[in-house]
Tab-separated table of C-alpha atoms and ligand atoms in Angstrom:
chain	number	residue	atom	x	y	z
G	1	UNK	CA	-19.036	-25.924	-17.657
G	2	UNK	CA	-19.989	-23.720	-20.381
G	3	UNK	CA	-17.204	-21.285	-21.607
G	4	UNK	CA	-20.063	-18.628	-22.293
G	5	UNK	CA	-21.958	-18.402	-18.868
G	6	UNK	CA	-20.541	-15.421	-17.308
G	7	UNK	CA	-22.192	-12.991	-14.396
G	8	UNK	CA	-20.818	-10.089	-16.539
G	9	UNK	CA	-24.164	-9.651	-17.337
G	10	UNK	CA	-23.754	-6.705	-20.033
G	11	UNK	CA	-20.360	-8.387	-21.537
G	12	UNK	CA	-19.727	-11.788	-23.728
G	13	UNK	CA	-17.092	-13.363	-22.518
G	14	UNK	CA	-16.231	-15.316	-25.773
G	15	UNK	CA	-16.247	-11.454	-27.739
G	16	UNK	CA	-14.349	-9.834	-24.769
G	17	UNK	CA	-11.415	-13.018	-25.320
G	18	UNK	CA	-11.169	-11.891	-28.881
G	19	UNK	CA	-10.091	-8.198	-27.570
G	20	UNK	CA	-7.049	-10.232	-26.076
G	21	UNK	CA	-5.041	-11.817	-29.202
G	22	UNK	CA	-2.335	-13.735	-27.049
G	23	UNK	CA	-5.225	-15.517	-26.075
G	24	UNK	CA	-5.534	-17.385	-29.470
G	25	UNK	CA	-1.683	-18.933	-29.181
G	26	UNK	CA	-1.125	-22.156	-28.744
G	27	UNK	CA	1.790	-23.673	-26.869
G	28	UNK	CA	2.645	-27.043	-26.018
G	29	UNK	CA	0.040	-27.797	-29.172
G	30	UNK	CA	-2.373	-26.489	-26.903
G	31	UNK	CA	-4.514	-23.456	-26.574
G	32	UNK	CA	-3.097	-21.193	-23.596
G	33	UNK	CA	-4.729	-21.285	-20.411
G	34	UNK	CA	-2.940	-17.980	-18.585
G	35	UNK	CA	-2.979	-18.178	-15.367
G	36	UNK	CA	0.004	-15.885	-13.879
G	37	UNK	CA	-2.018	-12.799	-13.969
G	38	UNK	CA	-0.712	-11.645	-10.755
G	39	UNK	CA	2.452	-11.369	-12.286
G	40	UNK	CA	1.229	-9.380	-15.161
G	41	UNK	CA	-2.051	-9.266	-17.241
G	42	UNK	CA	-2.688	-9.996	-20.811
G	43	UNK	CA	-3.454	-6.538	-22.786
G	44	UNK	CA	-6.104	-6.036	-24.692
G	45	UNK	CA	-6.185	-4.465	-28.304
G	46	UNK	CA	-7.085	-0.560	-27.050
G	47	UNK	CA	-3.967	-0.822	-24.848
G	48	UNK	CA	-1.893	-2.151	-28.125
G	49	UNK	CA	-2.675	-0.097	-30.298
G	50	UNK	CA	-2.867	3.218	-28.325
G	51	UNK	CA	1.075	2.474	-27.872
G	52	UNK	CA	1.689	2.652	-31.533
G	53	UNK	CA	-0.838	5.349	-32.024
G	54	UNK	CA	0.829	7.412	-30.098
G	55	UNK	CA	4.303	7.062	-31.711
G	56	UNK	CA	2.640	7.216	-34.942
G	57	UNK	CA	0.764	10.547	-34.310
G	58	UNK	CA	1.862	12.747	-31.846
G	59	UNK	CA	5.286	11.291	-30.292
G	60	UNK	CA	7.103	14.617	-29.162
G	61	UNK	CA	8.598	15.328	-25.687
G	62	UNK	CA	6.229	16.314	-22.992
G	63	UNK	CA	6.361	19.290	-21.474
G	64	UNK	CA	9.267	21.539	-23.131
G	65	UNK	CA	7.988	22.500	-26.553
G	66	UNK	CA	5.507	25.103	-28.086
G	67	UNK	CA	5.056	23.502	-30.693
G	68	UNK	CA	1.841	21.438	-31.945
G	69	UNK	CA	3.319	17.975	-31.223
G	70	UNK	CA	5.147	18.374	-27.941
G	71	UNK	CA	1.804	20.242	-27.335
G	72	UNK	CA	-0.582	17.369	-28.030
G	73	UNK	CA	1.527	14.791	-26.323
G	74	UNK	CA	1.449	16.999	-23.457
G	75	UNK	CA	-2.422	17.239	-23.201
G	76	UNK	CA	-2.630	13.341	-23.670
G	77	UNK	CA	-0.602	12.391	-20.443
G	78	UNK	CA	-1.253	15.031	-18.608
G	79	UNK	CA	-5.107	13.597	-19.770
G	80	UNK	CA	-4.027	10.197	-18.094
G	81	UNK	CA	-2.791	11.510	-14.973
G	82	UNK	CA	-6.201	12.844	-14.472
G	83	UNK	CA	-7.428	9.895	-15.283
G	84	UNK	CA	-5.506	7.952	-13.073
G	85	UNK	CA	-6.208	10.167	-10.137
G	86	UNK	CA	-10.249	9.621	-11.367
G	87	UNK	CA	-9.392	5.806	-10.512
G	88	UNK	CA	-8.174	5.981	-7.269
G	89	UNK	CA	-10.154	9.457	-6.739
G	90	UNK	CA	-7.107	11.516	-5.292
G	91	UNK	CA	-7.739	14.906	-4.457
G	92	UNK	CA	-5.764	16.882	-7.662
G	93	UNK	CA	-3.040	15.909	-10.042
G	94	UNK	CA	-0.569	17.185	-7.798
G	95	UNK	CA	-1.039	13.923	-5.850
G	96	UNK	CA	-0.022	11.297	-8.838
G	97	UNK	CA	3.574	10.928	-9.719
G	98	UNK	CA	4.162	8.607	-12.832
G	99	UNK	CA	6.813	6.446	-12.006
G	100	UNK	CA	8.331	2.805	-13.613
G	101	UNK	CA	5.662	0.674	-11.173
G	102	UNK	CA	5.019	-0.334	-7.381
G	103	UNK	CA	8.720	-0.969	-7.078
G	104	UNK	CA	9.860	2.561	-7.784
G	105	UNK	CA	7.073	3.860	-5.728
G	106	UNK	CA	7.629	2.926	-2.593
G	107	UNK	CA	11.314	3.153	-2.995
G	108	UNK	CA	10.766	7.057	-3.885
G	109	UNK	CA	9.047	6.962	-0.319
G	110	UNK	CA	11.570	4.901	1.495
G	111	UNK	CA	14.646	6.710	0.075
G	112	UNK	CA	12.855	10.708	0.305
G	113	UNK	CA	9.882	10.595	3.149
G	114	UNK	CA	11.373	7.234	4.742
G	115	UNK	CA	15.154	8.909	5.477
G	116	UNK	CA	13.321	12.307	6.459
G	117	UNK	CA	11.100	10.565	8.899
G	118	UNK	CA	12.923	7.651	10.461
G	119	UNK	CA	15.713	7.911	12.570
G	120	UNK	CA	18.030	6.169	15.149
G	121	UNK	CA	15.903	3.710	17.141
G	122	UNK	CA	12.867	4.448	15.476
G	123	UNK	CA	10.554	1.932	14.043
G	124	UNK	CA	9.063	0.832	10.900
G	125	UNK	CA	5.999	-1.662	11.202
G	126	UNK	CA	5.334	-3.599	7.582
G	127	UNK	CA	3.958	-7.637	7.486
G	128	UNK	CA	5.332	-10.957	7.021
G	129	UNK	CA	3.230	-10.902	3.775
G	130	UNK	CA	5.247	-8.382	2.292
G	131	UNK	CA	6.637	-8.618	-1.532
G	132	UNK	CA	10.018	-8.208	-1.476
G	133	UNK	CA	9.622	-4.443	-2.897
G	134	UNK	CA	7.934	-3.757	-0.275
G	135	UNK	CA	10.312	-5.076	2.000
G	136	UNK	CA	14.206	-4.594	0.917
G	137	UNK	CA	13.337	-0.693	1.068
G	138	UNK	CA	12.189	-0.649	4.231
G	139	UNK	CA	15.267	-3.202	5.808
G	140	UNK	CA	17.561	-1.037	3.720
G	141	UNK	CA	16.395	2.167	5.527
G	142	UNK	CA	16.399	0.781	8.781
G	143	UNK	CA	20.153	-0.934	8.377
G	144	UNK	CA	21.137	2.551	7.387
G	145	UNK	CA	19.417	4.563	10.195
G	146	UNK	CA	19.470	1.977	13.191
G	147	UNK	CA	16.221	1.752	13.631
G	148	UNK	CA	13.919	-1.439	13.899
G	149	UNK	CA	11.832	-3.363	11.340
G	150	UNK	CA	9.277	-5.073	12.987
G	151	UNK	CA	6.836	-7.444	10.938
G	152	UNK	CA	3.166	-8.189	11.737
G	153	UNK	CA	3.021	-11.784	12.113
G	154	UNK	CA	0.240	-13.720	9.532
G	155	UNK	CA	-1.823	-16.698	10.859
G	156	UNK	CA	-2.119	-20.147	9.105
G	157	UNK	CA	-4.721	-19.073	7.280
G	158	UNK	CA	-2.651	-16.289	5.888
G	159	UNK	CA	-4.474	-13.588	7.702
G	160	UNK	CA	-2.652	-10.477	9.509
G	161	UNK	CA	-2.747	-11.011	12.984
G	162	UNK	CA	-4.248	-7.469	13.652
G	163	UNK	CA	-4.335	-7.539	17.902
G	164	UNK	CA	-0.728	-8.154	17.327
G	165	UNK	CA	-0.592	-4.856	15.279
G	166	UNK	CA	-2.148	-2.988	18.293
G	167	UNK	CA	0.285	-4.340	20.554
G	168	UNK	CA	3.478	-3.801	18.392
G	169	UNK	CA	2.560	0.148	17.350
G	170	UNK	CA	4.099	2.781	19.701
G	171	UNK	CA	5.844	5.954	20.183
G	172	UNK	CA	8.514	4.888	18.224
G	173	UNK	CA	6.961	3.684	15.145
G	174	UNK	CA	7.483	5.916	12.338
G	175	UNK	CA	5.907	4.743	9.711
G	176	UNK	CA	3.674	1.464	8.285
G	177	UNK	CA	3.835	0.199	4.866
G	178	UNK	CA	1.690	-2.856	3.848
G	179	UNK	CA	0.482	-5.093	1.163
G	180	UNK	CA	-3.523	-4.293	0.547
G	181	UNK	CA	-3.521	-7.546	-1.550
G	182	UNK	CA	-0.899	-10.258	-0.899
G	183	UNK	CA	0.137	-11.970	-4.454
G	184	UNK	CA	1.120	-15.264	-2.918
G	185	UNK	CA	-1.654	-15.743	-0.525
G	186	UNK	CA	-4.650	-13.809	-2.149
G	187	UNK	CA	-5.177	-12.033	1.248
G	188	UNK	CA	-7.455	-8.988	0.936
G	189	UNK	CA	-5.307	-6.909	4.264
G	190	UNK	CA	-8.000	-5.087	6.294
G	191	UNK	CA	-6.253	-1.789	5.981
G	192	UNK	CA	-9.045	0.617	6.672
G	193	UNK	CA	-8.796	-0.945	9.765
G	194	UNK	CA	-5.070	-0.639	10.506
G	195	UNK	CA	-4.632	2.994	8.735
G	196	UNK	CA	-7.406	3.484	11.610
G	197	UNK	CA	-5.172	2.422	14.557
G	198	UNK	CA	-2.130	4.252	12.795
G	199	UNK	CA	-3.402	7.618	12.690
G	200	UNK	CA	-4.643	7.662	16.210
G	201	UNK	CA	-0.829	7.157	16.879
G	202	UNK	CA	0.239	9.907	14.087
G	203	UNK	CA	2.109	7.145	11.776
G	204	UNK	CA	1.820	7.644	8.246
G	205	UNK	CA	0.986	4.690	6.080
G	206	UNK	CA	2.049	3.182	2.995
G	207	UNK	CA	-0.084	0.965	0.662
G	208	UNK	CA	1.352	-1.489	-1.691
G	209	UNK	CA	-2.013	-1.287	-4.489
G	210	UNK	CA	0.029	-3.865	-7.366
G	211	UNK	CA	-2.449	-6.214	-6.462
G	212	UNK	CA	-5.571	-4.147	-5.571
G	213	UNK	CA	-5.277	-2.365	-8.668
G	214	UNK	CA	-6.674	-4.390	-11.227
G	215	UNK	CA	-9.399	-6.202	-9.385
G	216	UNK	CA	-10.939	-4.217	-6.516
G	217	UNK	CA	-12.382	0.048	-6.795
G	218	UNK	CA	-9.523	1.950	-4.950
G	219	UNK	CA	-10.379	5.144	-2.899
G	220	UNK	CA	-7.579	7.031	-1.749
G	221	UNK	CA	-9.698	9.654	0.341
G	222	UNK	CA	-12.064	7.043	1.456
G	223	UNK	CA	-8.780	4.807	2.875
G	224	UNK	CA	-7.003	7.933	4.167
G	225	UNK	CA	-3.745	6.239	3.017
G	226	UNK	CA	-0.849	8.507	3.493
G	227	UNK	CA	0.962	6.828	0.271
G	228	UNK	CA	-0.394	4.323	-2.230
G	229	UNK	CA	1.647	2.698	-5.460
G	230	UNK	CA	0.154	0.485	-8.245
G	231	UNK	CA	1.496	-0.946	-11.760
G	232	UNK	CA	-0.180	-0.331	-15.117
G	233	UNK	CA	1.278	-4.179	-16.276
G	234	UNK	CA	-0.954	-5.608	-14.163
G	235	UNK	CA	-4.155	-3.735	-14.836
G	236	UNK	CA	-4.019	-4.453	-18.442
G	237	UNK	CA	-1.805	-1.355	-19.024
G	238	UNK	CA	1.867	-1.828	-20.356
G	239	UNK	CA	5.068	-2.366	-18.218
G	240	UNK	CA	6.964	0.050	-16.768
G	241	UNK	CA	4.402	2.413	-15.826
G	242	UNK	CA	3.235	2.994	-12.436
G	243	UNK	CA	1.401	5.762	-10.117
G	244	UNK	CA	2.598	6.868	-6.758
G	245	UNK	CA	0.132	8.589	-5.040
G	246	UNK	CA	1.096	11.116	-1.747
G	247	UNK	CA	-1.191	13.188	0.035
G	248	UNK	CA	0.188	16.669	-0.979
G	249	UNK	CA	1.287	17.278	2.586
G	250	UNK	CA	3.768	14.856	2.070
G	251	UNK	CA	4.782	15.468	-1.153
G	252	UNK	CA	5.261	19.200	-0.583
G	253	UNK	CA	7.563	18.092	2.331
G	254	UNK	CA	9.859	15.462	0.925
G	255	UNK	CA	13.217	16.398	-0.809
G	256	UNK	CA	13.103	15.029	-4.855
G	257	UNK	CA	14.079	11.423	-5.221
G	258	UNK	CA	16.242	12.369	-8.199
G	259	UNK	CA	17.570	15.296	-9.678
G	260	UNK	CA	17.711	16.574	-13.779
G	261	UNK	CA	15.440	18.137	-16.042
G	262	UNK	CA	11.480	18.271	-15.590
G	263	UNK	CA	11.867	18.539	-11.694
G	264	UNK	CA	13.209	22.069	-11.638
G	265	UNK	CA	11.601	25.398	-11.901
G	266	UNK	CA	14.988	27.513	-12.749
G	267	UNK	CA	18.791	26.788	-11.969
G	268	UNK	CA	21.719	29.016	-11.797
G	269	UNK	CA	25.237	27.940	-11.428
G	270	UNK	CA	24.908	27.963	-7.962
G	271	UNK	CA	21.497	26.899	-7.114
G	272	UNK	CA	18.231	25.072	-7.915
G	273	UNK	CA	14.589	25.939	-7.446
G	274	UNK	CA	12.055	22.543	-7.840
G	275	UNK	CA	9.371	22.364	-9.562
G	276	UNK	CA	5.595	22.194	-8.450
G	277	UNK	CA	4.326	18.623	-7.789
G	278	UNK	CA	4.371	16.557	-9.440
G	279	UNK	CA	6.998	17.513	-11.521
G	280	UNK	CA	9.318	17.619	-8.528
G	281	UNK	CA	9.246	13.679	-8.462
G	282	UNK	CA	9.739	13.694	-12.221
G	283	UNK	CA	12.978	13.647	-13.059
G	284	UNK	CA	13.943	13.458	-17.230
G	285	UNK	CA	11.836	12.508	-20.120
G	286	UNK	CA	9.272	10.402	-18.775
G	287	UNK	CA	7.806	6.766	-20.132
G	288	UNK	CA	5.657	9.230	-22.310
G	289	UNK	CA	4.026	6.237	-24.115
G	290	UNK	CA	3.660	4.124	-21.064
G	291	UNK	CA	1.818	7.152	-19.359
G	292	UNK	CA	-0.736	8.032	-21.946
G	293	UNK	CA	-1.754	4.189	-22.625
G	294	UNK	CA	-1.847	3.766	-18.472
G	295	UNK	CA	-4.809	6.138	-19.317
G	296	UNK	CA	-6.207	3.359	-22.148
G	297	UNK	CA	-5.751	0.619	-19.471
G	298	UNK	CA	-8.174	2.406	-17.209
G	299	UNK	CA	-10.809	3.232	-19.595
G	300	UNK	CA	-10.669	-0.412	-20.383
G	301	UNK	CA	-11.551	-1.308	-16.922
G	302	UNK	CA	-13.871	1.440	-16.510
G	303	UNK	CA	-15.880	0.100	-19.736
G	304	UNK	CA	-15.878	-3.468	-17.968
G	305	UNK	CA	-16.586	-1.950	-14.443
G	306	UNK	CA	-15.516	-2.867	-11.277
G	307	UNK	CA	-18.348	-4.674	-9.596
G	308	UNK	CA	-18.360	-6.921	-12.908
G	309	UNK	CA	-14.641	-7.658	-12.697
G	310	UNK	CA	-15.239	-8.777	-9.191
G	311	UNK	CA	-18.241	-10.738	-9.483
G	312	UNK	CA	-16.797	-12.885	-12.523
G	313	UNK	CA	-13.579	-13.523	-10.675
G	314	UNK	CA	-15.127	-14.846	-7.993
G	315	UNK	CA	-17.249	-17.489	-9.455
G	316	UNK	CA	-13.981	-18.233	-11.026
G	317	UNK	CA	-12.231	-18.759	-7.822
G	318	UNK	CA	-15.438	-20.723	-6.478
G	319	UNK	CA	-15.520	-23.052	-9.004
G	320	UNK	CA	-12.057	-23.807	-9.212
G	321	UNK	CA	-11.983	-24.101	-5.380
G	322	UNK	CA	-14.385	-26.543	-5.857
G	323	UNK	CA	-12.401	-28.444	-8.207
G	324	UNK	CA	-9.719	-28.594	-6.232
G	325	UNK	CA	-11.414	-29.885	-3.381
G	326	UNK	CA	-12.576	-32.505	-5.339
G	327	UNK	CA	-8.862	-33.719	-6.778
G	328	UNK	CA	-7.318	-34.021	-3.068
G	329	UNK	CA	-4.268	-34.279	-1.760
G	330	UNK	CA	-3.862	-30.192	-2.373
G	331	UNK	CA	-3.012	-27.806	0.467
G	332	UNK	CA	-3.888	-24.235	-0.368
G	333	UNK	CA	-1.712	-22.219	1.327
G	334	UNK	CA	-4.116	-18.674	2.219
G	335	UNK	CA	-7.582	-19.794	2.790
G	336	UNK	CA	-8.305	-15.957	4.170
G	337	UNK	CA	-12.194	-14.773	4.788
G	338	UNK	CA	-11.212	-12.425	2.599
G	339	UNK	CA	-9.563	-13.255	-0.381
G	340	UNK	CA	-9.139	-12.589	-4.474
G	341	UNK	CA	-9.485	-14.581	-7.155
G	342	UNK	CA	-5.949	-16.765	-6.600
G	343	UNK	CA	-4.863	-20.063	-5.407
G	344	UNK	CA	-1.890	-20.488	-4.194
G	345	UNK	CA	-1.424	-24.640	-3.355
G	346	UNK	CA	1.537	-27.449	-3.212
G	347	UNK	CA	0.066	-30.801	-4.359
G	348	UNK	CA	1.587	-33.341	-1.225
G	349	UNK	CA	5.097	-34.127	-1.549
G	350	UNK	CA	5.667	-33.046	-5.481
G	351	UNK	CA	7.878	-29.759	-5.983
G	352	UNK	CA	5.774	-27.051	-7.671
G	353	UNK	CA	9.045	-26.863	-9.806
G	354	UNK	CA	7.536	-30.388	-11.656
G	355	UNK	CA	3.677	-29.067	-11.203
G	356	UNK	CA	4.585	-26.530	-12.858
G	357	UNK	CA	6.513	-27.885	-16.065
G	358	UNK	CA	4.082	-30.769	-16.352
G	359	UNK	CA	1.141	-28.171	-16.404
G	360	UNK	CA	3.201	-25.727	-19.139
G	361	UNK	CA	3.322	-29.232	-21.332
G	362	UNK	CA	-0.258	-28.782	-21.543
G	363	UNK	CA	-0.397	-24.976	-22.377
G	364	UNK	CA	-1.404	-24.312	-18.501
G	365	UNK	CA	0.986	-21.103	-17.289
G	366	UNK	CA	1.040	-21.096	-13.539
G	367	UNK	CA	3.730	-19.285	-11.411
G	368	UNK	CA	6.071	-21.438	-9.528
G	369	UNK	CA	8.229	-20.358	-6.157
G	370	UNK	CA	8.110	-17.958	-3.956
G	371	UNK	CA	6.464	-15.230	-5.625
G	372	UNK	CA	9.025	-12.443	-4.150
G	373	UNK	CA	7.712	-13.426	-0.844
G	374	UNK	CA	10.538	-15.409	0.093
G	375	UNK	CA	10.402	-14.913	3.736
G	376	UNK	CA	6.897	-15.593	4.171
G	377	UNK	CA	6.782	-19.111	1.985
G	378	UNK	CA	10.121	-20.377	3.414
G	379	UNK	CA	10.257	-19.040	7.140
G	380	UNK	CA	6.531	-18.440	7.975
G	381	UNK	CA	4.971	-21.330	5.996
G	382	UNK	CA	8.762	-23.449	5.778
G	383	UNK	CA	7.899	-24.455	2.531
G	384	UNK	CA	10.041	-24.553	-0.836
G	385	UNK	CA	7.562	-22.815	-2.739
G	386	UNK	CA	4.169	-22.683	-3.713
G	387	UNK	CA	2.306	-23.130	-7.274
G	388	UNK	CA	0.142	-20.070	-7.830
G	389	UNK	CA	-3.081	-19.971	-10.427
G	390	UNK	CA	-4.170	-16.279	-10.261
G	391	UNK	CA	-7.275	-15.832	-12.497
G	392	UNK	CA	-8.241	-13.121	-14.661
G	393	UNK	CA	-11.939	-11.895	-15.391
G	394	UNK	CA	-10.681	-13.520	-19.177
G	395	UNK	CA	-9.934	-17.051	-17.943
G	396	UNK	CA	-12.738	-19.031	-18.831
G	397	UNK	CA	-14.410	-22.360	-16.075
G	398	UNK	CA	-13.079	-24.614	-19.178
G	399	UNK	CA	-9.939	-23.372	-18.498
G	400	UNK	CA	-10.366	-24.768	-14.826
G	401	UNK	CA	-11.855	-27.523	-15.739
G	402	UNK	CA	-7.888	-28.058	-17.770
G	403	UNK	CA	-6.162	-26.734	-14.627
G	404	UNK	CA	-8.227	-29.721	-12.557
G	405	UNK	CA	-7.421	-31.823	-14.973
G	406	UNK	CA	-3.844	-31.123	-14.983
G	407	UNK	CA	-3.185	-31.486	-11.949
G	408	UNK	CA	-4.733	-35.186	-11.327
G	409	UNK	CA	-2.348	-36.129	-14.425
G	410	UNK	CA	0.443	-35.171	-12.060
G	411	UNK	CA	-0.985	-36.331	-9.311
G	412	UNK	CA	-1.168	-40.070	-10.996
G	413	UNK	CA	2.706	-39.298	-12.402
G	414	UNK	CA	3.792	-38.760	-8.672
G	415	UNK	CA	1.742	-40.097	-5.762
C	501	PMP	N1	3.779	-5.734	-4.689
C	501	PMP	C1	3.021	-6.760	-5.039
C	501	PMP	C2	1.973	-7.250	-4.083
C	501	PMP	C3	3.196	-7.378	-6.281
C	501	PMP	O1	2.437	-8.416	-6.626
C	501	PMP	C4	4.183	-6.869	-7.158
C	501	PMP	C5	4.442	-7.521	-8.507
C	501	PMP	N2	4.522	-8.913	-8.464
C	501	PMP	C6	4.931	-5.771	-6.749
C	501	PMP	C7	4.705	-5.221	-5.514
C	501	PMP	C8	5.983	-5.184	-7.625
C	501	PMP	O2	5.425	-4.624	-8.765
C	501	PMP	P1	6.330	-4.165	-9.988
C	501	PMP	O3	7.230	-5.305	-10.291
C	501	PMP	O4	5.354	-3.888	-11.082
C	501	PMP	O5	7.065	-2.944	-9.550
């Protein structure tokens, strides 16, 4: 197929590539096919060079200075954090904490809203789709306060099994926290559905966004999420940036996560008084850098839009569907209604350990193993691990047409 027909009707495909220089390597001899977005995205040139802009022209510490630098850096990510809470329209500023990425996020609600909430013999509802930073938190919490994690169970098609939901949420439960987009199945979770059903019983819920973020328009308000955490490294933004967002409620309530500079408002020798939010959930100099180009990332998907994003993805996921189909002897492993633009698959009887190098011989980068989802590849689907292809808007039906091809080479080496 041709590597310039694209539904992004208003963007070239072949011109938006160039804005992505890793694109151009080679390895193996060949050019690189990238196919682990899910585990992070490729960046494009705004996002690189807004990092060294910044260090060039106005690094200075945020926040603590009157003068002209500390004051410009200051504007700039303060900038972004409007900007982020633009993206997932939030309510004010007060509602977006920068933090490292989904990881930190939802252990800042575990560790301060999870220990204020849960107690003994309470219950915490989450999925067996669940990334394991969405899950060690939340097993951690309940080990330490007696109470009960209880998962809700996924079908073979890798869909939540929401009439078990109903059944499982009760007086007890004390909070939900769930995966909007599973990375190892491609699930899209119905959680309007299930933050429906929570509320009627009073439980808060969390939303694990990492996956959401860079492929689908997020509305906080809209979802009525209680909690919702996303990664900049996988929206095109660098690494170790993140947003939590809390509904102010929440945030007002919960004791700090950690305590230092930035989250106070004055200390004595004998006492502190915290800051406003966010700055409560702030502690110490911040990923300044990683903050203000978290804003860059967004414009760049902003500039693309959404609804394009989405629509090229999936004719990417159609056509390699299709393709796949057509080699055989693959099982796909989440085959969900409602789905995003990755495959997760074992080709019969090879180990997607030897998928996986043959493919990398031939410049092809596909995940291999588990995926952080441990429990749900090994107990739910009892397999040793799965070979993912997650696509980017950026991956091209050529590329695909590689992947296919790829895969009945190691097909012919094996079966
Ligand atoms: N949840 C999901 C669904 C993810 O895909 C990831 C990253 N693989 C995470 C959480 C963790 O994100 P991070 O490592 O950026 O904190």
């Amino acid at each position: 197929m041709d590597t310039q027909t694209s539904n992004i009707e208003t963007i070239d495909i072949t011109k938006l590539r160039e804005e992505f220089p890793i694109l151009s390597r080679k390895i193996s001899g060949e050019p690189i096919a990238y196919f682990d977005n899910a585990a992070t995205s490729q960046k494009p040139l705004s996002v690189i060079n807004a990092i060294s802009e910044y260090y060039e022209t106005i690094n200075s510490n945020v926040h603590r200075g009157i003068h002209t630098l500390s004051e410009e850096a200051t504007e700039a990510y303060e900038n972004s954090r409007e900007k982020a809470r633009k993206f997932i329209n939030a309510q004010n500023t007060g509602e977006i904490v920068f933090v490292k990425g989904t990881t930190e996020g939802i252990n800042l609600v575990a560790s301060s809203f999870g220990s204020k909430v849960v107690g003994e013999g309470d219950e915490v509802i989450i999925s067996e789709m669940e990334h394991h930073s969405n899950l060690v938190p939340w097993q951690k919490l309940c080990e330490s306060k007696n109470a009960k994690l209880k998962f809700i169970p996924v079908n073979d098609k890798g869909e939540l099994i929401t009439d078990e939901f109903r059944k499982m949420i009760n007086e007890k439960t004390k909070l939900i926290s769930l995966v909007y987009i599973s990375n190892s199945l491609g699930t899209v979770n119905p959680v309007s559905e299930i933050i429906e059903t929570a509320h009627s019983f009073n439980v808060p819920v969390v939303l694990d966004a990492a996956q959401a973020a860079p492929h689908m328009k997020i509305d906080v308000q809209k979802l009525d999420c209680d909690f919702l955490a996303f990664s900049g490294h996988k929206m095109y933004g660098p690494t170790g940036i993140g947003i939590l967002f809390g509904k102010e409620k929440h945030l007002e309530s919960m004791p700090p996560y950690q305590y230092g500079g930035e989250m106070i408002k004055s200390v004595t020798y004998d006492k502190t008084v915290f800051n406003v939010l966010p700055y409560k959930f702030e502690a110490g100099t911040p990923n300044i850098a990683g903050a203000i180009v978290l804003g860059t990332a967004v414009d760049f998907i902003e500039r693309l839009g959404h609804e394009n994003i989405h629509n090229r993805e999936m004719q990417l996921l159609t056509y390699a569907n299709q393709l796949f189909g057509e080699i055989g002897d693959i099982r796909i492993i989440g085959t969900a209604e409602n789905k995003t633009c990755l495959i997760s698959f074992i080709i019969n009887g090879i180990h997607p350990y030897d998928t996986g190098s043959i493919l990398d011989n031939l410049g092809i980068a596909v995940r291999t193993g588990f995926h952080c989802t441990q429990p749900l590849i090994e107990q739910r689907f009892r397999l040793p691990g799965t070979v993912r292809a997650s696509f980017a808007f950026y991956n091209t039906f050529e590329e695909i047409d590689r992947l296919a091809a790829g895969l009945s080479k190691v097909k012919s080496m094996f079966l």
